[in-house]
Amino acid sequence: MTVAIGVLALQGDFREHLLMLESVGAHGVEVRTPQDLDAVEGLIIPGGESTTIGRLATMFGLIEPIRQRCSKGMPVFGTCAGMIFLATSTVGKEQPQLGVLDACVERNAFGRQVDSFEADLDVVGLQEPMHAVFIRAPWIEKIGADVEVLASVTDANGLHHPVLVRQGRILASSFHPELTDDARLHKMFIDLVEGA
Amino acid sequence: MTDATTQHGTDKVKRGLAEMLKGGVIMDVVSVEQAKIAEDAGACAVMSLERVPADIRAHGGVARMADPGKVEAIVNAVSIPVMAKSRIGHFVEARVLESLGVDYIDESEVLSPVDVYHIDKRAFTVPFVCGAKDLGEALRRIGEGAAMIRTKGEPGTGNVIEAVKHMRKVTAQIKWLTTLGPDEIMNAARDLQAPYDLVKEVAASGKLPVVNFAAGGIATPSDAALMMQLGCDGVFVGSGIFKSGDAAERANAIVQATTFHNDAAMIAKVSKNLGEAMVGINIDTLPESELMQHRGS
């Protein structure tokens, strides 16, 4: 039997993640409540507005249950807003976060929507680069010792900023693989869930 | 990023931001204070304008884009995306808004049109959203480069009937297209007055190539959930929030009803004791000349 992988469906592009899971033969399930969470073996947190997602997750009592599942080893994968929501802090104003990924994230790090872009990105462990879509995307400003950087970008001053990281069973990207046909990160995540 | 493969302002990037707004509520705001209330209530974006549609109706005269000083202050005040309205065909207003760092431009019938032509939206790096009453209108706007569509509804009325009509029309026309054979597509494009390639694409996929939100007359949590159940990807609330009794409470309730749009008990719970909704207008009491939905088609 294939394992059920949850996609947090409070706001954002959760449907694209569900379609991506379906395209590689995995079983995706919408998660809106703590009860929904009990029924899944892994959780994807989609792109969207991190403040909106964080606020709804707080109101519907999802923050603690997700933290507890993570501490028991449930794999999670966050894209863009999902990365922000997983992290411990942001540069600037405080907002609801899970704090399971040991990282400080800069929101809208590349600028506003006119600065959004797509580009090829080299990823550790992947033969061919990924075509990555960055939309009002964050990057990681500071990481903890247990966080492995799988891809980064270079800013105008030549400084590197992580945009794809892994910490144990937590995977987080600044960009949106779910908006492309490239399912390699989703497959990597499914392997984490099946191996958990 | 200065890499050779880097591209800005592509369809993917423009349409992609709309994908991120899905399942969310975009709220009309006329001040920094309102923008902050909207952000705190869980809005996924705010729409900056000089007056909400209900006040534009009451005020009369020519409605233009908001004061750039105000738009800039809102851009700097919130972390969520900021949209702003330009007049239909007014590409200079659109350039001004783009230069202010606005994240999406609504080329909107709520403001007074300045041209029979719409803006050439492909010439811009910033994405555009446009209103539509039917599929032909939606595909004409997408053909011009719109990266997101919304129903027109009848703005500033607090009456959702026109948004419902427009959403049902688009859905019915898409269904009809999917029943057509290849030999029928060209005539369909002629009848819809829409670009052939887009008509062909929709006939094959059974959906619009961009995100479609509800707008125009949404005033209650139930209105928002109704539009979501009719197949919209998210909702715009214009006058409905800041023309009601307790704006923050109502904004918050509409956000929750949009997420839990299939859960009647939840909609009931969030709708309790919200205070007075905005005063509505029955559409058939409005003279034809006061309908905004016929502007730009």
mmCIF file of N, CA and C in Angstrom, chain B residues 67-189:
data_model
loop_
_atom_site.group_PDB
_atom_site.id
_atom_site.type_symbol
_atom_site.label_atom_id
_atom_site.label_comp_id
_atom_site.label_asym_id
_atom_site.label_seq_id
_atom_site.Cartn_x
_atom_site.Cartn_y
_atom_site.Cartn_z
ATOM 1 N N ASP B 67 -3.395 57.851 -5.172
ATOM 2 C CA ASP B 67 -2.247 58.734 -5.003
ATOM 3 C C ASP B 67 -0.978 57.883 -4.832
ATOM 4 N N PRO B 68 0.048 58.085 -5.691
ATOM 5 C CA PRO B 68 1.266 57.282 -5.590
ATOM 6 C C PRO B 68 1.912 57.324 -4.203
ATOM 7 N N GLY B 69 1.741 58.434 -3.504
ATOM 8 C CA GLY B 69 2.284 58.530 -2.148
ATOM 9 C C GLY B 69 1.625 57.518 -1.226
ATOM 10 N N LYS B 70 0.326 57.377 -1.396
ATOM 11 C CA LYS B 70 -0.429 56.422 -0.578
ATOM 12 C C LYS B 70 -0.052 54.987 -0.951
ATOM 13 N N VAL B 71 0.054 54.726 -2.259
ATOM 14 C CA VAL B 71 0.401 53.372 -2.718
ATOM 15 C C VAL B 71 1.771 52.990 -2.164
ATOM 16 N N GLU B 72 2.716 53.910 -2.258
ATOM 17 C CA GLU B 72 4.074 53.644 -1.781
ATOM 18 C C GLU B 72 4.088 53.375 -0.268
ATOM 19 N N ALA B 73 3.296 54.146 0.466
ATOM 20 C CA ALA B 73 3.243 53.957 1.920
ATOM 21 C C ALA B 73 2.693 52.568 2.251
ATOM 22 N N ILE B 74 1.706 52.114 1.482
ATOM 23 C CA ILE B 74 1.139 50.781 1.726
ATOM 24 C C ILE B 74 2.152 49.697 1.349
ATOM 25 N N VAL B 75 2.837 49.894 0.213
ATOM 26 C CA VAL B 75 3.890 48.947 -0.209
ATOM 27 C C VAL B 75 4.923 48.776 0.916
ATOM 28 N N ASN B 76 5.272 49.875 1.572
ATOM 29 C CA ASN B 76 6.290 49.817 2.624
ATOM 30 C C ASN B 76 5.761 49.321 3.965
ATOM 31 N N ALA B 77 4.439 49.311 4.120
ATOM 32 C CA ALA B 77 3.868 49.017 5.441
ATOM 33 C C ALA B 77 3.567 47.542 5.681
ATOM 34 N N VAL B 78 3.353 46.765 4.609
ATOM 35 C CA VAL B 78 2.962 45.360 4.799
ATOM 36 C C VAL B 78 3.941 44.434 4.079
ATOM 37 N N SER B 79 4.002 43.156 4.554
ATOM 38 C CA SER B 79 4.915 42.192 3.937
ATOM 39 C C SER B 79 4.215 41.344 2.881
ATOM 40 N N ILE B 80 2.876 41.395 2.840
ATOM 41 C CA ILE B 80 2.129 40.619 1.844
ATOM 42 C C ILE B 80 2.122 41.382 0.511
ATOM 43 N N PRO B 81 1.790 40.712 -0.603
ATOM 44 C CA PRO B 81 1.778 41.411 -1.894
ATOM 45 C C PRO B 81 0.789 42.574 -1.910
ATOM 46 N N VAL B 82 1.182 43.631 -2.614
ATOM 47 C CA VAL B 82 0.315 44.804 -2.758
ATOM 48 C C VAL B 82 -0.095 44.931 -4.223
ATOM 49 N N MET B 83 -1.398 44.980 -4.444
ATOM 50 C CA MET B 83 -1.931 45.221 -5.783
ATOM 51 C C MET B 83 -2.432 46.661 -5.833
ATOM 52 N N ALA B 84 -2.590 47.194 -7.055
ATOM 53 C CA ALA B 84 -3.198 48.516 -7.182
ATOM 54 C C ALA B 84 -3.932 48.579 -8.513
ATOM 55 N N LYS B 85 -4.956 49.431 -8.567
ATOM 56 C CA LYS B 85 -5.788 49.530 -9.769
ATOM 57 C C LYS B 85 -5.326 50.658 -10.679
ATOM 58 N N SER B 86 -5.285 50.335 -11.993
ATOM 59 C CA SER B 86 -5.117 51.390 -12.985
ATOM 60 C C SER B 86 -6.401 51.440 -13.802
ATOM 61 N N ARG B 87 -6.617 52.573 -14.484
ATOM 62 C CA ARG B 87 -7.772 52.669 -15.368
ATOM 63 C C ARG B 87 -7.562 51.783 -16.602
ATOM 64 N N ILE B 88 -8.650 51.262 -17.168
ATOM 65 C CA ILE B 88 -8.559 50.454 -18.389
ATOM 66 C C ILE B 88 -7.921 51.304 -19.487
ATOM 67 N N GLY B 89 -6.849 50.781 -20.086
ATOM 68 C CA GLY B 89 -6.168 51.462 -21.184
ATOM 69 C C GLY B 89 -5.140 52.488 -20.752
ATOM 70 N N HIS B 90 -5.048 52.785 -19.465
ATOM 71 C CA HIS B 90 -4.128 53.838 -19.011
ATOM 72 C C HIS B 90 -2.759 53.243 -18.699
ATOM 73 N N PHE B 91 -1.949 53.057 -19.758
ATOM 74 C CA PHE B 91 -0.662 52.378 -19.565
ATOM 75 C C PHE B 91 0.333 53.235 -18.792
ATOM 76 N N VAL B 92 0.109 54.539 -18.722
ATOM 77 C CA VAL B 92 1.029 55.357 -17.916
ATOM 78 C C VAL B 92 0.751 55.168 -16.419
ATOM 79 N N GLU B 93 -0.526 55.150 -16.048
ATOM 80 C CA GLU B 93 -0.825 54.819 -14.641
ATOM 81 C C GLU B 93 -0.194 53.475 -14.280
ATOM 82 N N ALA B 94 -0.302 52.509 -15.202
ATOM 83 C CA ALA B 94 0.260 51.177 -14.931
ATOM 84 C C ALA B 94 1.779 51.244 -14.758
ATOM 85 N N ARG B 95 2.453 52.040 -15.599
ATOM 86 C CA ARG B 95 3.917 52.188 -15.467
ATOM 87 C C ARG B 95 4.288 52.846 -14.135
ATOM 88 N N VAL B 96 3.482 53.822 -13.731
ATOM 89 C CA VAL B 96 3.730 54.498 -12.451
ATOM 90 C C VAL B 96 3.610 53.486 -11.308
ATOM 91 N N LEU B 97 2.559 52.684 -11.348
ATOM 92 C CA LEU B 97 2.362 51.683 -10.286
ATOM 93 C C LEU B 97 3.498 50.657 -10.292
ATOM 94 N N GLU B 98 3.920 50.251 -11.490
ATOM 95 C CA GLU B 98 5.032 49.294 -11.591
ATOM 96 C C GLU B 98 6.287 49.885 -10.955
ATOM 97 N N SER B 99 6.532 51.169 -11.211
ATOM 98 C CA SER B 99 7.749 51.810 -10.690
ATOM 99 C C SER B 99 7.725 51.925 -9.161
ATOM 100 N N LEU B 100 6.515 51.883 -8.583
ATOM 101 C CA LEU B 100 6.394 51.982 -7.116
ATOM 102 C C LEU B 100 6.623 50.641 -6.421
ATOM 103 N N GLY B 101 6.791 49.573 -7.221
ATOM 104 C CA GLY B 101 7.030 48.256 -6.624
ATOM 105 C C GLY B 101 5.764 47.478 -6.341
ATOM 106 N N VAL B 102 4.640 47.922 -6.939
ATOM 107 C CA VAL B 102 3.392 47.173 -6.792
ATOM 108 C C VAL B 102 3.588 45.766 -7.372
ATOM 109 N N ASP B 103 2.984 44.737 -6.731
ATOM 110 C CA ASP B 103 3.226 43.350 -7.135
ATOM 111 C C ASP B 103 2.263 42.846 -8.207
ATOM 112 N N TYR B 104 1.107 43.462 -8.333
ATOM 113 C CA TYR B 104 0.108 43.083 -9.343
ATOM 114 C C TYR B 104 -0.690 44.327 -9.671
ATOM 115 N N ILE B 105 -1.012 44.525 -10.956
ATOM 116 C CA ILE B 105 -1.865 45.659 -11.328
ATOM 117 C C ILE B 105 -3.216 45.140 -11.768
ATOM 118 N N ASP B 106 -4.283 45.718 -11.234
ATOM 119 C CA ASP B 106 -5.642 45.395 -11.648
ATOM 120 C C ASP B 106 -6.071 46.461 -12.649
ATOM 121 N N GLU B 107 -6.151 46.073 -13.917
ATOM 122 C CA GLU B 107 -6.661 47.004 -14.943
ATOM 123 C C GLU B 107 -8.176 46.925 -14.824
ATOM 124 N N SER B 108 -8.743 47.920 -14.121
ATOM 125 C CA SER B 108 -10.063 47.684 -13.517
ATOM 126 C C SER B 108 -11.182 48.577 -14.015
ATOM 127 N N GLU B 109 -12.330 47.941 -14.243
ATOM 128 C CA GLU B 109 -13.552 48.636 -14.633
ATOM 129 C C GLU B 109 -14.142 49.460 -13.487
ATOM 130 N N VAL B 110 -13.604 49.281 -12.273
ATOM 131 C CA VAL B 110 -14.071 50.084 -11.135
ATOM 132 C C VAL B 110 -13.658 51.555 -11.333
ATOM 133 N N LEU B 111 -12.513 51.743 -11.999
ATOM 134 C CA LEU B 111 -12.072 53.105 -12.318
ATOM 135 C C LEU B 111 -12.621 53.496 -13.699
ATOM 136 N N SER B 112 -12.515 54.784 -14.047
ATOM 137 C CA SER B 112 -13.074 55.260 -15.312
ATOM 138 C C SER B 112 -12.145 54.899 -16.469
ATOM 139 N N PRO B 113 -12.635 54.140 -17.472
ATOM 140 C CA PRO B 113 -11.765 53.766 -18.599
ATOM 141 C C PRO B 113 -11.295 55.002 -19.365
ATOM 142 N N VAL B 114 -10.084 54.896 -19.979
ATOM 143 C CA VAL B 114 -9.593 56.023 -20.781
ATOM 144 C C VAL B 114 -9.451 55.670 -22.253
ATOM 145 N N ASP B 115 -9.744 54.419 -22.630
ATOM 146 C CA ASP B 115 -9.478 54.005 -24.008
ATOM 147 C C ASP B 115 -10.410 52.858 -24.362
ATOM 148 N N VAL B 116 -10.632 52.642 -25.663
ATOM 149 C CA VAL B 116 -11.367 51.447 -26.087
ATOM 150 C C VAL B 116 -10.444 50.232 -26.064
ATOM 151 N N TYR B 117 -9.129 50.472 -26.059
ATOM 152 C CA TYR B 117 -8.166 49.372 -26.003
ATOM 153 C C TYR B 117 -7.717 49.139 -24.569
ATOM 154 N N HIS B 118 -7.438 47.876 -24.278
ATOM 155 C CA HIS B 118 -6.825 47.572 -22.987
ATOM 156 C C HIS B 118 -5.317 47.728 -23.111
ATOM 157 N N ILE B 119 -4.642 47.726 -21.974
ATOM 158 C CA ILE B 119 -3.182 47.867 -21.949
ATOM 159 C C ILE B 119 -2.521 46.630 -22.557
ATOM 160 N N ASP B 120 -1.421 46.843 -23.297
ATOM 161 C CA ASP B 120 -0.590 45.737 -23.792
ATOM 162 C C ASP B 120 0.215 45.226 -22.601
ATOM 163 N N LYS B 121 -0.344 44.239 -21.935
ATOM 164 C CA LYS B 121 0.206 43.816 -20.643
ATOM 165 C C LYS B 121 1.492 43.002 -20.766
ATOM 166 N N ARG B 122 1.749 42.474 -21.983
ATOM 167 C CA ARG B 122 2.984 41.724 -22.188
ATOM 168 C C ARG B 122 4.218 42.630 -22.159
ATOM 169 N N ALA B 123 4.002 43.914 -22.366
ATOM 170 C CA ALA B 123 5.130 44.850 -22.386
ATOM 171 C C ALA B 123 5.666 45.126 -20.970
ATOM 172 N N PHE B 124 4.967 44.640 -19.955
ATOM 173 C CA PHE B 124 5.328 44.939 -18.559
ATOM 174 C C PHE B 124 6.009 43.743 -17.895
ATOM 175 N N THR B 125 6.842 44.043 -16.878
ATOM 176 C CA THR B 125 7.422 42.986 -16.049
ATOM 177 C C THR B 125 6.448 42.622 -14.930
ATOM 178 N N VAL B 126 5.720 43.606 -14.429
ATOM 179 C CA VAL B 126 4.727 43.360 -13.372
ATOM 180 C C VAL B 126 3.523 42.638 -13.992
ATOM 181 N N PRO B 127 2.916 41.684 -13.272
ATOM 182 C CA PRO B 127 1.739 40.992 -13.814
ATOM 183 C C PRO B 127 0.449 41.798 -13.642
ATOM 184 N N PHE B 128 -0.562 41.439 -14.446
ATOM 185 C CA PHE B 128 -1.868 42.100 -14.403
ATOM 186 C C PHE B 128 -2.983 41.097 -14.107
ATOM 187 N N VAL B 129 -4.006 41.576 -13.407
ATOM 188 C CA VAL B 129 -5.270 40.864 -13.268
ATOM 189 C C VAL B 129 -6.337 41.709 -13.953
ATOM 190 N N CYS B 130 -7.298 41.046 -14.626
ATOM 191 C CA CYS B 130 -8.384 41.765 -15.287
ATOM 192 C C CYS B 130 -9.710 41.082 -15.001
ATOM 193 N N GLY B 131 -10.786 41.847 -15.074
ATOM 194 C CA GLY B 131 -12.128 41.309 -14.845
ATOM 195 C C GLY B 131 -12.710 40.716 -16.123
ATOM 196 N N ALA B 132 -13.647 39.763 -15.956
ATOM 197 C CA ALA B 132 -14.327 39.170 -17.110
ATOM 198 C C ALA B 132 -15.730 38.740 -16.722
ATOM 199 N N LYS B 133 -16.673 38.929 -17.671
ATOM 200 C CA LYS B 133 -18.059 38.497 -17.443
ATOM 201 C C LYS B 133 -18.324 37.135 -18.063
ATOM 202 N N ASP B 134 -17.466 36.764 -19.028
ATOM 203 C CA ASP B 134 -17.658 35.494 -19.729
ATOM 204 C C ASP B 134 -16.308 34.993 -20.241
ATOM 205 N N LEU B 135 -16.328 33.822 -20.854
ATOM 206 C CA LEU B 135 -15.068 33.193 -21.267
ATOM 207 C C LEU B 135 -14.355 33.977 -22.361
ATOM 208 N N GLY B 136 -15.129 34.520 -23.315
ATOM 209 C CA GLY B 136 -14.505 35.281 -24.402
ATOM 210 C C GLY B 136 -13.717 36.462 -23.853
ATOM 211 N N GLU B 137 -14.326 37.154 -22.910
ATOM 212 C CA GLU B 137 -13.674 38.325 -22.311
ATOM 213 C C GLU B 137 -12.421 37.880 -21.538
ATOM 214 N N ALA B 138 -12.531 36.779 -20.800
ATOM 215 C CA ALA B 138 -11.374 36.271 -20.050
ATOM 216 C C ALA B 138 -10.225 35.945 -21.002
ATOM 217 N N LEU B 139 -10.537 35.278 -22.114
ATOM 218 C CA LEU B 139 -9.469 34.866 -23.044
ATOM 219 C C LEU B 139 -8.907 36.055 -23.825
ATOM 220 N N ARG B 140 -9.725 37.078 -24.073
ATOM 221 C CA ARG B 140 -9.169 38.288 -24.701
ATOM 222 C C ARG B 140 -8.163 38.944 -23.764
ATOM 223 N N ARG B 141 -8.497 39.020 -22.485
ATOM 224 C CA ARG B 141 -7.564 39.637 -21.527
ATOM 225 C C ARG B 141 -6.290 38.793 -21.395
ATOM 226 N N ILE B 142 -6.449 37.468 -21.357
ATOM 227 C CA ILE B 142 -5.256 36.604 -21.261
ATOM 228 C C ILE B 142 -4.422 36.770 -22.526
ATOM 229 N N GLY B 143 -5.102 36.899 -23.672
ATOM 230 C CA GLY B 143 -4.398 37.140 -24.942
ATOM 231 C C GLY B 143 -3.584 38.420 -24.900
ATOM 232 N N GLU B 144 -4.082 39.423 -24.180
ATOM 233 C CA GLU B 144 -3.335 40.695 -24.034
ATOM 234 C C GLU B 144 -2.221 40.591 -22.995
ATOM 235 N N GLY B 145 -2.200 39.463 -22.261
ATOM 236 C CA GLY B 145 -1.119 39.252 -21.308
ATOM 237 C C GLY B 145 -1.540 39.218 -19.845
ATOM 238 N N ALA B 146 -2.845 39.257 -19.565
ATOM 239 C CA ALA B 146 -3.272 39.156 -18.158
ATOM 240 C C ALA B 146 -2.819 37.807 -17.592
ATOM 241 N N ALA B 147 -2.301 37.816 -16.366
ATOM 242 C CA ALA B 147 -1.770 36.601 -15.747
ATOM 243 C C ALA B 147 -2.720 36.050 -14.696
ATOM 244 N N MET B 148 -3.862 36.715 -14.541
ATOM 245 C CA MET B 148 -4.851 36.308 -13.549
ATOM 246 C C MET B 148 -6.176 36.932 -13.993
ATOM 247 N N ILE B 149 -7.280 36.224 -13.745
ATOM 248 C CA ILE B 149 -8.610 36.718 -14.119
ATOM 249 C C ILE B 149 -9.468 36.764 -12.858
ATOM 250 N N ARG B 150 -10.417 37.681 -12.834
ATOM 251 C CA ARG B 150 -11.424 37.680 -11.767
ATOM 252 C C ARG B 150 -12.772 37.940 -12.411
ATOM 253 N N THR B 151 -13.839 37.502 -11.765
ATOM 254 C CA THR B 151 -15.165 37.866 -12.264
ATOM 255 C C THR B 151 -15.299 39.385 -12.100
ATOM 256 N N LYS B 152 -16.118 39.995 -12.927
ATOM 257 C CA LYS B 152 -16.356 41.429 -12.727
ATOM 258 C C LYS B 152 -17.363 41.639 -11.604
ATOM 259 N N GLY B 153 -18.426 40.806 -11.627
ATOM 260 C CA GLY B 153 -19.492 41.055 -10.674
ATOM 261 C C GLY B 153 -20.010 42.468 -10.868
ATOM 262 N N GLU B 154 -20.646 43.023 -9.853
ATOM 263 C CA GLU B 154 -21.008 44.445 -9.916
ATOM 264 C C GLU B 154 -20.436 45.104 -8.669
ATOM 265 N N PRO B 155 -19.291 45.787 -8.841
ATOM 266 C CA PRO B 155 -18.541 46.293 -7.687
ATOM 267 C C PRO B 155 -19.316 47.328 -6.871
ATOM 268 N N GLY B 156 -19.045 47.331 -5.581
ATOM 269 C CA GLY B 156 -19.597 48.372 -4.721
ATOM 270 C C GLY B 156 -21.068 48.214 -4.419
ATOM 271 N N THR B 157 -21.652 47.039 -4.710
ATOM 272 C CA THR B 157 -23.076 46.845 -4.451
ATOM 273 C C THR B 157 -23.322 45.976 -3.229
ATOM 274 N N GLY B 158 -22.311 45.204 -2.792
ATOM 275 C CA GLY B 158 -22.549 44.254 -1.704
ATOM 276 C C GLY B 158 -23.541 43.177 -2.104
ATOM 277 N N ASN B 159 -23.704 43.002 -3.426
ATOM 278 C CA ASN B 159 -24.685 42.055 -3.963
ATOM 279 C C ASN B 159 -23.937 41.091 -4.882
ATOM 280 N N VAL B 160 -23.937 39.810 -4.514
ATOM 281 C CA VAL B 160 -23.050 38.857 -5.171
ATOM 282 C C VAL B 160 -23.643 38.267 -6.458
ATOM 283 N N ILE B 161 -24.875 38.641 -6.776
ATOM 284 C CA ILE B 161 -25.564 37.989 -7.906
ATOM 285 C C ILE B 161 -24.781 38.078 -9.226
ATOM 286 N N GLU B 162 -24.189 39.208 -9.524
ATOM 287 C CA GLU B 162 -23.499 39.347 -10.812
ATOM 288 C C GLU B 162 -22.222 38.500 -10.852
ATOM 289 N N ALA B 163 -21.514 38.419 -9.726
ATOM 290 C CA ALA B 163 -20.309 37.569 -9.671
ATOM 291 C C ALA B 163 -20.699 36.108 -9.899
ATOM 292 N N VAL B 164 -21.824 35.699 -9.304
ATOM 293 C CA VAL B 164 -22.313 34.325 -9.507
ATOM 294 C C VAL B 164 -22.609 34.088 -10.988
ATOM 295 N N LYS B 165 -23.327 35.050 -11.610
ATOM 296 C CA LYS B 165 -23.664 34.912 -13.036
ATOM 297 C C LYS B 165 -22.403 34.772 -13.873
ATOM 298 N N HIS B 166 -21.403 35.613 -13.583
ATOM 299 C CA HIS B 166 -20.196 35.615 -14.404
ATOM 300 C C HIS B 166 -19.405 34.314 -14.228
ATOM 301 N N MET B 167 -19.353 33.832 -12.993
ATOM 302 C CA MET B 167 -18.628 32.582 -12.745
ATOM 303 C C MET B 167 -19.333 31.412 -13.415
ATOM 304 N N ARG B 168 -20.658 31.375 -13.280
ATOM 305 C CA ARG B 168 -21.417 30.275 -13.907
ATOM 306 C C ARG B 168 -21.258 30.298 -15.424
ATOM 307 N N LYS B 169 -21.258 31.488 -15.978
ATOM 308 C CA LYS B 169 -21.131 31.624 -17.435
ATOM 309 C C LYS B 169 -19.789 31.065 -17.906
ATOM 310 N N VAL B 170 -18.712 31.472 -17.238
ATOM 311 C CA VAL B 170 -17.371 31.010 -17.632
ATOM 312 C C VAL B 170 -17.291 29.482 -17.520
ATOM 313 N N THR B 171 -17.798 28.939 -16.405
ATOM 314 C CA THR B 171 -17.750 27.494 -16.183
ATOM 315 C C THR B 171 -18.534 26.753 -17.262
ATOM 316 N N ALA B 172 -19.740 27.255 -17.579
ATOM 317 C CA ALA B 172 -20.587 26.592 -18.588
ATOM 318 C C ALA B 172 -19.907 26.643 -19.957
ATOM 319 N N GLN B 173 -19.281 27.784 -20.270
ATOM 320 C CA GLN B 173 -18.641 27.906 -21.579
ATOM 321 C C GLN B 173 -17.413 26.999 -21.688
ATOM 322 N N ILE B 174 -16.680 26.840 -20.583
ATOM 323 C CA ILE B 174 -15.521 25.933 -20.612
ATOM 324 C C ILE B 174 -16.008 24.493 -20.842
ATOM 325 N N LYS B 175 -17.081 24.117 -20.117
ATOM 326 C CA LYS B 175 -17.640 22.763 -20.294
ATOM 327 C C LYS B 175 -18.029 22.538 -21.753
ATOM 328 N N TRP B 176 -18.703 23.536 -22.310
ATOM 329 C CA TRP B 176 -19.140 23.431 -23.705
ATOM 330 C C TRP B 176 -17.927 23.232 -24.626
ATOM 331 N N LEU B 177 -16.869 23.991 -24.414
ATOM 332 C CA LEU B 177 -15.678 23.858 -25.272
ATOM 333 C C LEU B 177 -15.115 22.447 -25.252
ATOM 334 N N THR B 178 -15.160 21.802 -24.068
ATOM 335 C CA THR B 178 -14.558 20.462 -23.961
ATOM 336 C C THR B 178 -15.353 19.419 -24.741
ATOM 337 N N THR B 179 -16.590 19.770 -25.141
ATOM 338 C CA THR B 179 -17.397 18.803 -25.895
ATOM 339 C C THR B 179 -17.165 18.935 -27.404
ATOM 340 N N LEU B 180 -16.396 19.925 -27.814
ATOM 341 C CA LEU B 180 -16.245 20.200 -29.247
ATOM 342 C C LEU B 180 -15.132 19.367 -29.876
ATOM 343 N N GLY B 181 -15.328 19.038 -31.145
ATOM 344 C CA GLY B 181 -14.282 18.375 -31.923
ATOM 345 C C GLY B 181 -13.362 19.410 -32.528
ATOM 346 N N PRO B 182 -12.206 18.956 -33.050
ATOM 347 C CA PRO B 182 -11.220 19.876 -33.614
ATOM 348 C C PRO B 182 -11.799 20.747 -34.739
ATOM 349 N N ASP B 183 -12.773 20.186 -35.479
ATOM 350 C CA ASP B 183 -13.352 20.951 -36.596
ATOM 351 C C ASP B 183 -14.273 22.067 -36.112
ATOM 352 N N GLU B 184 -14.628 22.058 -34.824
ATOM 353 C CA GLU B 184 -15.581 23.068 -34.310
ATOM 354 C C GLU B 184 -14.914 24.227 -33.573
ATOM 355 N N ILE B 185 -13.593 24.073 -33.316
ATOM 356 C CA ILE B 185 -12.902 25.051 -32.450
ATOM 357 C C ILE B 185 -12.843 26.450 -33.080
ATOM 358 N N MET B 186 -12.587 26.510 -34.396
ATOM 359 C CA MET B 186 -12.463 27.839 -35.023
ATOM 360 C C MET B 186 -13.763 28.631 -34.929
ATOM 361 N N ASN B 187 -14.889 27.950 -35.154
ATOM 362 C CA ASN B 187 -16.175 28.660 -35.031
ATOM 363 C C ASN B 187 -16.431 29.090 -33.586
ATOM 364 N N ALA B 188 -15.993 28.257 -32.649
ATOM 365 C CA ALA B 188 -16.150 28.623 -31.232
ATOM 366 C C ALA B 188 -15.338 29.881 -30.930
ATOM 367 N N ALA B 189 -14.120 29.937 -31.477
ATOM 368 C CA ALA B 189 -13.269 31.115 -31.269
ATOM 369 C C ALA B 189 -13.947 32.354 -31.864
#
